[in-house]
Amino acid sequence: MSHIKPFTLSAWVLLVLAGSATVQAQVSTPKQAITAPLAIVKKAPLSENELKRWSHLDLIKDSIPGMSVDRAYAELLQGKTGKKVIVGIVDSGVDIEHPDLQGMIWTNPKEIPGNGIDDDKNGFIDDIHGWNFLGDAVHENLEMTRIVKKGDDGSAQYKAALAQYEERSSKALEDKQQVDFLLDVHNTIKKELNKTTYKLEDLSTITSTDPKVTRSKMIMTQIFTNGGPTFDPEAELEDYRESVYDQLNYNLNKEYDGRKIVGDNPEDIKNNHYGNNVVFGPDKEKALHGTHVAGIIGQVRGNNLGGDGVSNNVEILTVRAVPDGDEYDKDIALAIRYAVDNGAKVINGSFGKSFSPHKQWVYDAIKYAAKKDVLIVHAAGNDGYNIDETKNINYPNDSEDNVKEFANNVITIGAINNQYGETVVAGFSNFGKINVDVFAPGEEIYATVPNNKYKYLQGTSMASPNAAGVAALIRSYYPKLKAAQVKQILMDSGVALPSKIVLGENPNRDEKPVAVSSAESSRTAKMVNAYNALLMAEKMSKK
């Protein structure tokens, strides 16, 4: 399932934006990465322009824990030419017609557009910009729903799936009550203000003494206060409603079968040529997730449109394999192989699930990518869990026992926010000192969405392409470095997290969260940094 953090709020709270006044950081001086402790004064609030680009900014220069991308371009890449790097986006599809992605889309050089012939003889007809393994399907069950639907086979997997299914179904029904209540609150305010949407300052103009209106005003004021500067009640409540209703109608609905639309047999890996060449799928709006991911990596830099991509030298190869629901193992395995066979050197996987009945197919595809020197960048997941615990595994992973890696080409990314301090790791981000490698910006990330638009989204889904963009930068300017070396550079060159951090979301919001050693967060306790990474790549490439 796509790792966007869904909109979740209680009637009283949306997000608590927190930070700390002074902290210690690992920093860089020009051309030399150093680890001198310095006091960093938190910058708050961010201007609109800073918020749109915070992941590109620099902890020392801007007091924002971005990846120092702008600094890398200004100080390290001026006058240098990199080579094009093909980046595979295995996702929900990409709006390849978005104006801010023009010139950044991969075109298959061996295929003649629109002639209905498989010119390159790879089994995919007219695969000009990639492939869509989902055909016209949009919605899908969760994997746990599919397992429960098959019936009790006495396995531990069935028992675990059933327990999770019952828990998720109960939560979805609670969420439905909550979203229906909040939509009623929102509609009360709209009617009172006679506006379709509104801002925090509009609420103060409401003078009605009607108890329903005053209560609605109080609730929306609290939500706005905690929601931050980008909160848009109309759009975000609709996103929340859609997310909850889609869970009930499709993801958890045992009567629904999205695979009928695709028409293949998902249990047969040899049945491997299906789908079509429409890489944004049947409804371009539903390619929101993949388009946002693509933009984070490759939206055109410096063109005064929307945001900027991390890498200025990529070709986005789209493989549509992630529905609204859980992806099938077969689609992911074939999507990885397709991207590898068509020259991708980096593959971004902003998806994941808690059950994987055919995980061996995916493991084989990961090993195939490793043999072909392809780096796979994967989102850690958004449950606020320690994924070192076997009950919390986030598939696909690169370890059959959740400890020992079977390949050296997969890097798993957690998410941070823009406030460097104890709460810099996003509360929703999964963590684990064995199975999460490093963190990257993943909260309030501004990037392309379908039909010429832009949006702020959050999740490890956004952190993963930020890291993948840096990987693509390294592979562009230092093409001789191997995938395993690029993984090592992303991990070793990162900027240190604060020594004490809060991990996961505390269900009891009244309690002060407990900070733990940052060593508990990941293998490195670091945040990806493009500037330091390029310095290290320069050194490594000379060896």
Coordinates of C-alpha atoms in Angstrom, one line a residue:
M1 CA 0.0 0.0 0.0
S2 CA 1.2 3.5 -0.8
H3 CA 3.1 5.0 2.2
I4 CA 1.3 8.4 2.3
K5 CA 0.5 9.1 5.9
P6 CA -3.3 9.3 5.8
F7 CA -5.2 12.2 7.2
T8 CA -6.1 11.2 10.8
L9 CA -7.4 13.4 13.4
S10 CA -9.5 13.2 16.5
A11 CA -12.3 15.7 17.0
W12 CA -9.8 17.9 18.8
V13 CA -6.3 17.3 17.4
L14 CA -4.6 17.1 14.0
L15 CA -0.9 17.3 14.2
V16 CA 1.3 18.7 16.9
L17 CA 4.2 20.5 15.4
A18 CA 7.1 20.4 17.8
G19 CA 10.8 21.2 17.9
S20 CA 13.5 22.3 20.3
A21 CA 15.3 25.5 20.7
T22 CA 19.0 24.5 20.7
V23 CA 20.5 21.2 19.6
Q24 CA 23.8 19.7 18.5
A25 CA 24.4 18.8 14.9
Q26 CA 26.9 17.2 12.6
V27 CA 27.6 19.8 9.9
S28 CA 29.7 20.5 6.8
T29 CA 32.0 23.3 5.9
P30 CA 32.7 24.0 2.2
K31 CA 34.3 20.9 0.6
Q32 CA 34.8 19.2 3.9
A33 CA 32.4 17.2 5.9
I34 CA 33.0 17.6 9.6
T35 CA 31.3 16.6 12.9
A36 CA 31.7 19.7 15.1
P37 CA 28.9 20.2 17.6
L38 CA 27.2 23.5 17.1
A39 CA 24.1 25.1 18.7
I40 CA 21.3 25.3 16.1
V41 CA 18.5 27.8 16.8
K42 CA 15.3 26.4 15.5
K43 CA 13.8 28.5 12.7
A44 CA 10.0 28.9 13.1
P45 CA 7.7 29.5 11.5
L46 CA 9.0 28.7 8.0
S47 CA 8.0 31.1 5.2
E48 CA 5.9 29.7 2.4
N49 CA 8.9 29.5 0.1
E50 CA 11.0 27.7 2.8
L51 CA 8.2 25.3 3.4
K52 CA 7.9 24.4 -0.3
R53 CA 11.6 23.7 -0.5
W54 CA 12.6 22.8 3.1
S55 CA 13.9 19.3 2.1
H56 CA 16.6 21.1 -0.1
L57 CA 17.8 23.5 2.6
D58 CA 20.7 23.1 5.0
L59 CA 20.7 22.6 8.7
I60 CA 23.5 25.1 9.4
K61 CA 22.7 27.8 6.9
D62 CA 18.9 27.7 7.1
S63 CA 18.4 26.0 10.6
I64 CA 16.2 23.5 8.8
P65 CA 17.1 19.8 8.6
G66 CA 16.9 19.5 4.8
M67 CA 19.3 17.5 2.6
S68 CA 21.6 20.4 1.6
V69 CA 20.6 19.9 -2.0
D70 CA 20.8 23.6 -3.0
R71 CA 24.2 23.8 -1.3
A72 CA 25.4 20.8 -3.2
Y73 CA 24.4 22.4 -6.6
A74 CA 25.9 25.7 -5.6
E75 CA 29.2 24.5 -4.2
L76 CA 29.9 21.1 -5.6
L77 CA 28.2 20.7 -9.0
Q78 CA 28.7 24.1 -10.6
G79 CA 30.2 23.5 -14.1
K80 CA 30.0 19.7 -13.9
T81 CA 28.0 17.6 -16.2
G82 CA 26.4 14.4 -15.1
K83 CA 25.0 11.6 -17.2
K84 CA 21.3 10.7 -17.4
V85 CA 20.2 8.2 -14.8
I86 CA 17.0 6.2 -15.4
V87 CA 15.0 6.0 -12.2
G88 CA 12.2 3.4 -12.0
I89 CA 9.1 4.6 -10.1
V90 CA 7.1 1.5 -9.1
D91 CA 3.9 3.1 -7.9
S92 CA 0.3 4.1 -8.7
G93 CA 1.3 5.6 -12.0
V94 CA 2.7 8.9 -13.1
D95 CA 1.1 11.8 -14.9
I96 CA 3.9 12.0 -17.6
E97 CA 2.2 15.0 -19.2
H98 CA 2.7 17.3 -16.1
P99 CA 4.5 20.4 -17.3
D100 CA 7.0 20.2 -14.4
L101 CA 8.1 16.8 -15.5
Q102 CA 8.7 17.6 -19.1
G103 CA 12.1 16.4 -20.4
M104 CA 12.4 14.1 -17.4
I105 CA 10.3 11.2 -18.7
W106 CA 12.0 8.0 -20.0
T107 CA 11.2 7.0 -23.6
N108 CA 11.9 3.5 -24.7
P109 CA 14.4 3.9 -27.6
K110 CA 13.7 0.5 -29.0
E111 CA 9.9 0.9 -29.4
I112 CA 8.0 2.7 -32.2
P113 CA 5.1 4.6 -30.7
G114 CA 1.6 3.5 -31.5
N115 CA 2.3 0.9 -34.2
G116 CA 0.7 -1.9 -32.1
I117 CA 3.9 -4.0 -32.5
D118 CA 6.3 -5.3 -29.8
D119 CA 9.3 -3.7 -31.5
D120 CA 11.8 -4.6 -28.8
K121 CA 10.3 -8.1 -28.4
N122 CA 10.1 -7.9 -24.6
G123 CA 6.5 -9.0 -24.5
F124 CA 5.1 -5.6 -23.9
I125 CA 3.5 -3.8 -26.9
D126 CA 4.2 -0.1 -27.3
D127 CA 5.8 0.3 -23.8
I128 CA 6.9 3.8 -24.7
H129 CA 7.2 5.3 -21.2
G130 CA 7.0 2.2 -19.0
W131 CA 4.3 -0.4 -18.3
N132 CA 1.0 -0.6 -16.4
F133 CA 0.7 -4.0 -14.7
L134 CA -2.7 -3.1 -13.2
G135 CA -4.5 -2.3 -16.5
D136 CA -7.8 -0.5 -15.7
A137 CA -7.8 -1.6 -12.0
V138 CA -7.6 1.1 -9.4
H139 CA -8.9 -0.4 -6.1
E140 CA -7.8 -3.5 -4.3
N141 CA -8.1 -5.5 -1.1
L142 CA -5.5 -5.4 1.6
E143 CA -3.4 -8.6 1.6
M144 CA -4.9 -9.5 5.0
T145 CA -8.3 -9.3 3.4
R146 CA -7.2 -11.6 0.5
I147 CA -5.8 -14.1 3.0
V148 CA -9.0 -14.1 5.2
K149 CA -11.1 -14.5 2.1
K150 CA -9.3 -17.7 1.2
G151 CA -10.5 -19.3 4.5
D152 CA -8.8 -20.9 7.5
D153 CA -6.0 -23.2 6.4
G154 CA -4.8 -23.6 10.0
S155 CA -1.7 -21.5 9.3
A156 CA -0.1 -18.9 11.6
Q157 CA -0.4 -16.5 8.7
Y158 CA -4.2 -16.9 8.5
K159 CA -4.5 -16.3 12.3
A160 CA -2.4 -13.2 12.2
A161 CA -4.2 -11.9 9.1
L162 CA -7.6 -12.5 10.7
A163 CA -6.6 -10.7 13.9
Q164 CA -5.3 -7.7 12.0
Y165 CA -8.3 -7.7 9.7
E166 CA -10.8 -7.6 12.6
E167 CA -8.7 -4.8 14.2
R168 CA -8.6 -2.7 11.0
S169 CA -12.3 -3.2 10.2
S170 CA -13.2 -2.0 13.7
K171 CA -10.9 1.0 13.3
A172 CA -12.3 1.9 9.9
L173 CA -15.9 1.9 11.3
E174 CA -14.7 4.3 14.1
D175 CA -13.0 6.4 11.5
K176 CA -16.2 6.6 9.5
Q177 CA -18.1 7.9 12.5
Q178 CA -15.3 10.4 13.1
V179 CA -15.1 11.7 9.5
D180 CA -18.9 11.9 9.2
F181 CA -18.9 14.0 12.4
L182 CA -16.1 16.3 11.1
L183 CA -17.7 16.8 7.8
D184 CA -20.8 17.9 9.6
V185 CA -18.7 20.4 11.6
H186 CA -17.0 21.6 8.5
N187 CA -20.3 22.0 6.6
T188 CA -21.8 24.0 9.6
I189 CA -18.8 26.4 9.4
K190 CA -19.1 26.7 5.6
K191 CA -22.9 27.5 5.9
E192 CA -22.2 30.0 8.6
L193 CA -19.5 31.8 6.6
N194 CA -21.2 31.3 3.3
K195 CA -17.9 30.1 1.8
T196 CA -16.8 26.8 0.2
T197 CA -13.4 26.9 2.1
Y198 CA -12.0 29.1 4.8
K199 CA -8.9 29.9 6.9
L200 CA -8.2 30.2 10.6
E201 CA -8.8 34.0 10.6
D202 CA -12.3 33.5 9.1
L203 CA -13.4 31.6 12.2
S204 CA -12.9 34.6 14.4
T205 CA -15.5 36.5 12.4
I206 CA -18.2 34.0 13.5
T207 CA -20.5 35.6 16.2
S208 CA -23.4 33.2 16.2
T209 CA -24.5 31.9 19.6
D210 CA -26.1 28.8 18.2
P211 CA -24.6 25.9 20.3
K212 CA -23.9 23.8 17.2
V213 CA -22.1 26.7 15.5
T214 CA -20.0 27.7 18.5
R215 CA -19.0 24.0 19.1
S216 CA -18.1 23.7 15.4
K217 CA -16.1 26.9 15.6
M218 CA -14.1 25.6 18.7
I219 CA -13.3 22.3 17.0
M220 CA -12.2 23.8 13.7
T221 CA -10.1 26.4 15.5
Q222 CA -8.2 23.6 17.4
I223 CA -7.7 21.6 14.1
F224 CA -6.4 24.7 12.3
T225 CA -4.1 25.6 15.2
N226 CA -2.5 22.2 15.2
G227 CA -2.8 21.6 11.4
G228 CA -0.1 24.0 10.4
P229 CA 0.1 26.6 7.6
T230 CA -0.8 24.3 4.8
F231 CA -4.0 22.9 6.3
D232 CA -6.9 23.2 3.8
P233 CA -10.2 21.9 5.4
E234 CA -12.1 21.3 2.2
A235 CA -9.3 19.3 0.5
E236 CA -8.0 17.4 3.5
L237 CA -11.4 16.4 4.9
E238 CA -12.3 15.1 1.5
D239 CA -9.0 13.1 1.3
Y240 CA -9.8 11.7 4.8
R241 CA -13.4 10.8 3.8
E242 CA -12.2 9.1 0.6
S243 CA -9.5 7.2 2.4
V244 CA -11.9 5.9 5.1
Y245 CA -14.7 5.0 2.6
D246 CA -12.2 3.3 0.2
Q247 CA -11.1 1.1 3.1
L248 CA -14.6 0.0 3.8
N249 CA -15.7 -0.3 0.2
Y250 CA -12.6 -1.9 -1.3
N251 CA -9.6 -2.6 1.0
L252 CA -11.5 -4.5 3.7
N253 CA -14.5 -5.6 1.6
K254 CA -14.3 -9.4 1.2
E255 CA -16.9 -9.2 -1.6
Y256 CA -14.7 -7.0 -3.7
D257 CA -12.3 -8.5 -6.3
G258 CA -10.2 -5.9 -8.1
R259 CA -8.2 -8.5 -9.9
K260 CA -11.1 -9.5 -12.1
I261 CA -10.4 -6.2 -14.0
V262 CA -6.8 -7.1 -14.6
G263 CA -7.6 -10.5 -15.9
D264 CA -4.4 -12.4 -15.1
N265 CA -3.8 -15.1 -12.5
P266 CA -2.0 -13.4 -9.6
E267 CA -1.0 -16.8 -8.2
D268 CA 1.1 -17.7 -11.3
I269 CA 4.3 -15.8 -11.8
K270 CA 4.8 -17.3 -15.3
N271 CA 1.5 -15.6 -16.4
N272 CA 3.6 -12.4 -16.8
H273 CA 2.5 -10.4 -19.8
Y274 CA -0.7 -8.5 -18.9
G275 CA -1.8 -4.9 -18.4
N276 CA -1.3 -2.0 -20.9
N277 CA 1.0 0.9 -21.7
V278 CA -1.1 3.7 -20.1
V279 CA 1.3 4.5 -17.3
F280 CA -1.0 6.8 -15.4
G281 CA -3.9 4.3 -15.4
P282 CA -7.5 4.7 -16.3
D283 CA -8.0 7.8 -14.1
K284 CA -5.2 10.2 -14.1
E285 CA -6.3 11.8 -10.7
K286 CA -5.6 8.4 -9.1
A287 CA -2.0 8.6 -10.2
L288 CA -1.5 11.2 -7.4
H289 CA 0.9 9.2 -5.3
G290 CA 3.3 8.2 -8.1
T291 CA 3.2 11.6 -9.7
H292 CA 4.2 13.2 -6.3
V293 CA 7.0 10.7 -5.9
A294 CA 8.3 11.4 -9.4
G295 CA 8.2 15.1 -8.8
I296 CA 10.2 14.8 -5.6
I297 CA 13.0 13.1 -7.6
G298 CA 12.8 14.9 -10.9
Q299 CA 10.6 17.9 -11.2
V300 CA 12.5 20.5 -13.3
R301 CA 14.8 22.6 -11.2
G302 CA 14.8 26.4 -11.4
N303 CA 11.9 26.8 -13.8
N304 CA 9.7 28.8 -11.3
L305 CA 7.0 26.1 -11.4
G306 CA 6.0 24.3 -8.2
G307 CA 8.9 22.7 -6.4
D308 CA 12.3 21.5 -7.5
G309 CA 13.4 17.9 -8.0
V310 CA 16.5 16.6 -6.2
S311 CA 18.2 15.4 -9.4
N312 CA 18.5 17.5 -12.5
N313 CA 19.6 14.5 -14.7
V314 CA 17.0 11.8 -14.5
E315 CA 14.6 9.9 -16.8
I316 CA 11.5 8.7 -14.9
L317 CA 10.5 5.2 -16.0
T318 CA 7.0 4.5 -14.7
V319 CA 5.9 1.0 -13.7
R320 CA 2.3 1.1 -12.4
A321 CA 1.9 -1.8 -9.9
V322 CA 0.6 -0.2 -6.7
P323 CA -3.3 0.0 -6.5
D324 CA -5.4 1.7 -3.9
G325 CA -5.0 -1.2 -1.5
D326 CA -2.2 -3.7 -1.2
E327 CA 0.0 -4.5 -4.1
Y328 CA 0.3 -8.1 -5.4
D329 CA 3.7 -9.7 -4.9
K330 CA 3.7 -10.8 -8.5
D331 CA 3.2 -7.3 -9.8
I332 CA 6.0 -6.0 -7.7
A333 CA 8.4 -8.8 -8.7
L334 CA 7.6 -8.2 -12.4
A335 CA 7.8 -4.4 -12.0
I336 CA 11.3 -4.5 -10.5
R337 CA 12.5 -6.8 -13.3
Y338 CA 10.9 -4.6 -16.0
A339 CA 12.6 -1.5 -14.6
V340 CA 16.0 -3.3 -14.3
D341 CA 15.7 -4.7 -17.9
N342 CA 15.0 -1.2 -19.2
G343 CA 18.1 0.4 -17.7
A344 CA 17.0 1.8 -14.4
K345 CA 20.0 2.3 -12.0
V346 CA 17.7 3.4 -9.1
I347 CA 14.2 2.1 -8.3
N348 CA 12.0 3.8 -5.8
G349 CA 9.4 1.7 -3.9
S350 CA 7.1 3.9 -1.9
F351 CA 4.8 1.0 -0.9
G352 CA 4.6 -1.8 1.6
K353 CA 2.4 -4.2 3.4
S354 CA 2.3 -6.5 6.5
F355 CA 1.7 -9.8 4.7
S356 CA 3.5 -11.2 1.6
P357 CA 2.3 -14.7 0.6
H358 CA 4.7 -14.9 -2.4
K359 CA 7.6 -12.9 -1.0
Q360 CA 10.1 -15.3 -2.6
W361 CA 9.1 -13.9 -6.0
V362 CA 10.0 -10.4 -4.8
Y363 CA 13.2 -11.6 -3.1
D364 CA 14.3 -13.2 -6.4
A365 CA 13.6 -9.9 -8.2
I366 CA 15.7 -8.0 -5.6
K367 CA 18.5 -10.4 -6.2
Y368 CA 18.2 -10.0 -9.9
A369 CA 18.4 -6.2 -9.5
A370 CA 21.5 -6.7 -7.3
K371 CA 23.2 -8.7 -10.0
K372 CA 22.5 -5.9 -12.5
D373 CA 23.8 -3.3 -10.1
V374 CA 20.5 -1.5 -9.4
L375 CA 19.8 0.3 -6.1
I376 CA 16.3 -0.2 -4.6
V377 CA 15.2 2.6 -2.3
H378 CA 12.2 1.5 -0.1
A379 CA 9.9 3.4 2.3
A380 CA 9.9 2.1 5.9
G381 CA 6.2 2.5 6.4
N382 CA 3.8 4.8 8.4
D383 CA 2.6 2.8 11.4
G384 CA 5.1 4.3 13.9
Y385 CA 6.2 0.7 14.6
N386 CA 9.6 -0.9 15.3
I387 CA 9.9 -3.1 12.2
D388 CA 12.7 -5.1 13.8
E389 CA 9.8 -6.9 15.6
T390 CA 8.6 -9.8 13.4
K391 CA 5.0 -8.9 14.0
N392 CA 5.6 -5.5 12.4
I393 CA 7.6 -6.6 9.2
N394 CA 7.1 -4.2 6.3
Y395 CA 7.3 -6.1 3.0
P396 CA 9.1 -6.1 0.7
N397 CA 12.3 -6.4 2.7
D398 CA 15.8 -7.7 2.1
S399 CA 16.0 -10.3 4.8
E400 CA 14.3 -13.7 5.1
D401 CA 14.7 -13.8 8.9
N402 CA 14.3 -10.0 9.5
V403 CA 18.0 -9.8 10.6
K404 CA 20.5 -11.0 7.9
E405 CA 20.3 -9.2 4.6
F406 CA 20.5 -11.4 1.5
A407 CA 21.3 -8.5 -0.9
N408 CA 23.3 -5.3 -0.5
N409 CA 21.2 -3.2 -2.9
V410 CA 18.2 -2.3 -0.8
I411 CA 18.1 0.8 1.4
T412 CA 15.1 1.5 3.7
I413 CA 14.2 5.0 4.5
G414 CA 12.3 6.5 7.5
A415 CA 10.8 10.0 7.6
I416 CA 11.8 13.2 9.4
N417 CA 10.0 16.6 9.7
N418 CA 11.4 20.1 9.3
Q419 CA 12.0 20.8 13.1
Y420 CA 15.4 19.6 14.2
G421 CA 15.1 18.5 17.8
E422 CA 13.9 15.6 19.9
T423 CA 10.8 15.2 17.7
V424 CA 12.5 15.4 14.3
V425 CA 11.6 11.8 13.4
A426 CA 8.0 12.0 12.1
G427 CA 5.7 10.3 14.6
F428 CA 4.2 8.1 11.9
S429 CA 7.5 6.8 10.7
N430 CA 8.5 3.2 11.3
F431 CA 11.9 2.7 12.8
G432 CA 14.3 -0.1 13.8
K433 CA 18.0 -0.3 14.4
I434 CA 18.3 -3.4 12.1
N435 CA 15.7 -2.8 9.4
V436 CA 15.7 1.0 8.8
D437 CA 18.9 2.4 7.3
V438 CA 18.6 6.2 7.4
F439 CA 16.0 9.0 7.5
A440 CA 15.0 11.6 4.9
P441 CA 12.5 14.5 4.7
G442 CA 9.0 13.1 4.6
E443 CA 6.6 15.6 6.3
E444 CA 4.9 18.4 4.4
I445 CA 6.7 17.8 1.1
Y446 CA 5.5 19.9 -1.9
A447 CA 5.6 18.3 -5.3
T448 CA 3.7 17.5 -8.5
V449 CA 0.3 15.9 -8.6
P450 CA -1.8 15.1 -11.7
N451 CA -3.4 17.6 -14.0
N452 CA -0.8 20.4 -13.7
K453 CA -1.2 20.7 -9.9
Y454 CA 1.0 20.6 -6.8
K455 CA 0.3 19.4 -3.3
Y456 CA 1.9 18.9 0.2
L457 CA 1.9 15.2 1.2
Q458 CA 3.6 13.4 4.0
G459 CA 4.8 9.8 4.6
T460 CA 7.8 7.6 4.3
S461 CA 6.5 7.6 0.7
M462 CA 8.0 11.1 0.4
A463 CA 11.1 10.3 2.3
S464 CA 12.0 7.4 0.0
P465 CA 12.1 9.5 -3.2
N466 CA 14.1 12.2 -1.4
A467 CA 16.7 9.6 -0.7
A468 CA 16.3 8.1 -4.2
G469 CA 16.9 11.6 -5.7
V470 CA 20.2 11.8 -3.9
A471 CA 21.1 8.3 -5.1
A472 CA 20.4 9.4 -8.6
L473 CA 22.6 12.5 -8.2
I474 CA 25.5 10.3 -7.1
R475 CA 25.0 7.8 -9.9
S476 CA 24.8 10.7 -12.4
Y477 CA 28.0 12.4 -11.4
Y478 CA 29.9 9.3 -10.2
P479 CA 28.6 6.6 -12.6
K480 CA 31.4 4.1 -11.8
L481 CA 30.3 3.6 -8.2
K482 CA 28.3 0.5 -7.6
A483 CA 24.8 0.3 -6.1
A484 CA 26.2 -1.1 -2.8
Q485 CA 28.6 1.8 -2.7
V486 CA 25.9 4.3 -3.2
K487 CA 23.8 2.7 -0.4
Q488 CA 26.9 2.9 1.9
I489 CA 27.5 6.6 1.0
L490 CA 23.8 7.5 1.7
M491 CA 24.1 5.9 5.1
D492 CA 27.6 6.9 6.1
S493 CA 27.5 10.5 4.9
G494 CA 24.3 11.5 6.7
V495 CA 23.9 14.2 9.3
A496 CA 23.5 12.9 12.8
L497 CA 20.0 12.9 14.4
P498 CA 19.9 14.5 17.8
S499 CA 21.3 12.2 20.5
K500 CA 17.8 11.8 22.1
I501 CA 14.7 11.5 20.0
V502 CA 11.0 10.5 20.2
L503 CA 10.0 7.4 18.1
G504 CA 6.5 6.4 17.1
E505 CA 3.2 8.1 18.0
N506 CA 2.1 8.1 21.7
P507 CA -1.6 7.0 21.7
N508 CA -2.0 9.0 24.9
R509 CA -1.6 12.6 23.7
D510 CA -1.8 14.0 27.3
E511 CA 1.4 12.2 28.3
K512 CA 4.8 13.8 27.5
P513 CA 6.5 11.6 24.9
V514 CA 9.6 9.7 26.1
A515 CA 12.8 10.4 24.2
V516 CA 15.2 7.5 23.6
S517 CA 18.7 7.2 22.2
S518 CA 18.8 7.9 18.5
A519 CA 20.7 4.7 18.1
E520 CA 17.3 2.9 18.5
S521 CA 16.0 4.6 15.3
S522 CA 18.0 3.0 12.6
R523 CA 21.3 1.4 11.6
T524 CA 22.9 4.9 11.2
A525 CA 20.9 7.3 13.4
K526 CA 21.4 9.7 10.5
M527 CA 19.6 11.8 8.0
V528 CA 20.4 11.7 4.3
N529 CA 22.6 14.7 3.1
A530 CA 23.3 15.4 -0.6
Y531 CA 26.2 17.7 0.1
N532 CA 28.1 15.2 2.3
A533 CA 27.1 12.3 0.0
L534 CA 28.7 13.9 -3.0
L535 CA 31.9 14.7 -1.1
M536 CA 32.1 11.1 0.0
A537 CA 31.3 9.9 -3.6
E538 CA 34.1 12.1 -4.9
K539 CA 36.6 10.5 -2.5
M540 CA 35.3 6.9 -3.1
S541 CA 35.5 7.3 -6.9
K542 CA 39.2 8.2 -6.7
K543 CA 40.1 5.0 -4.8

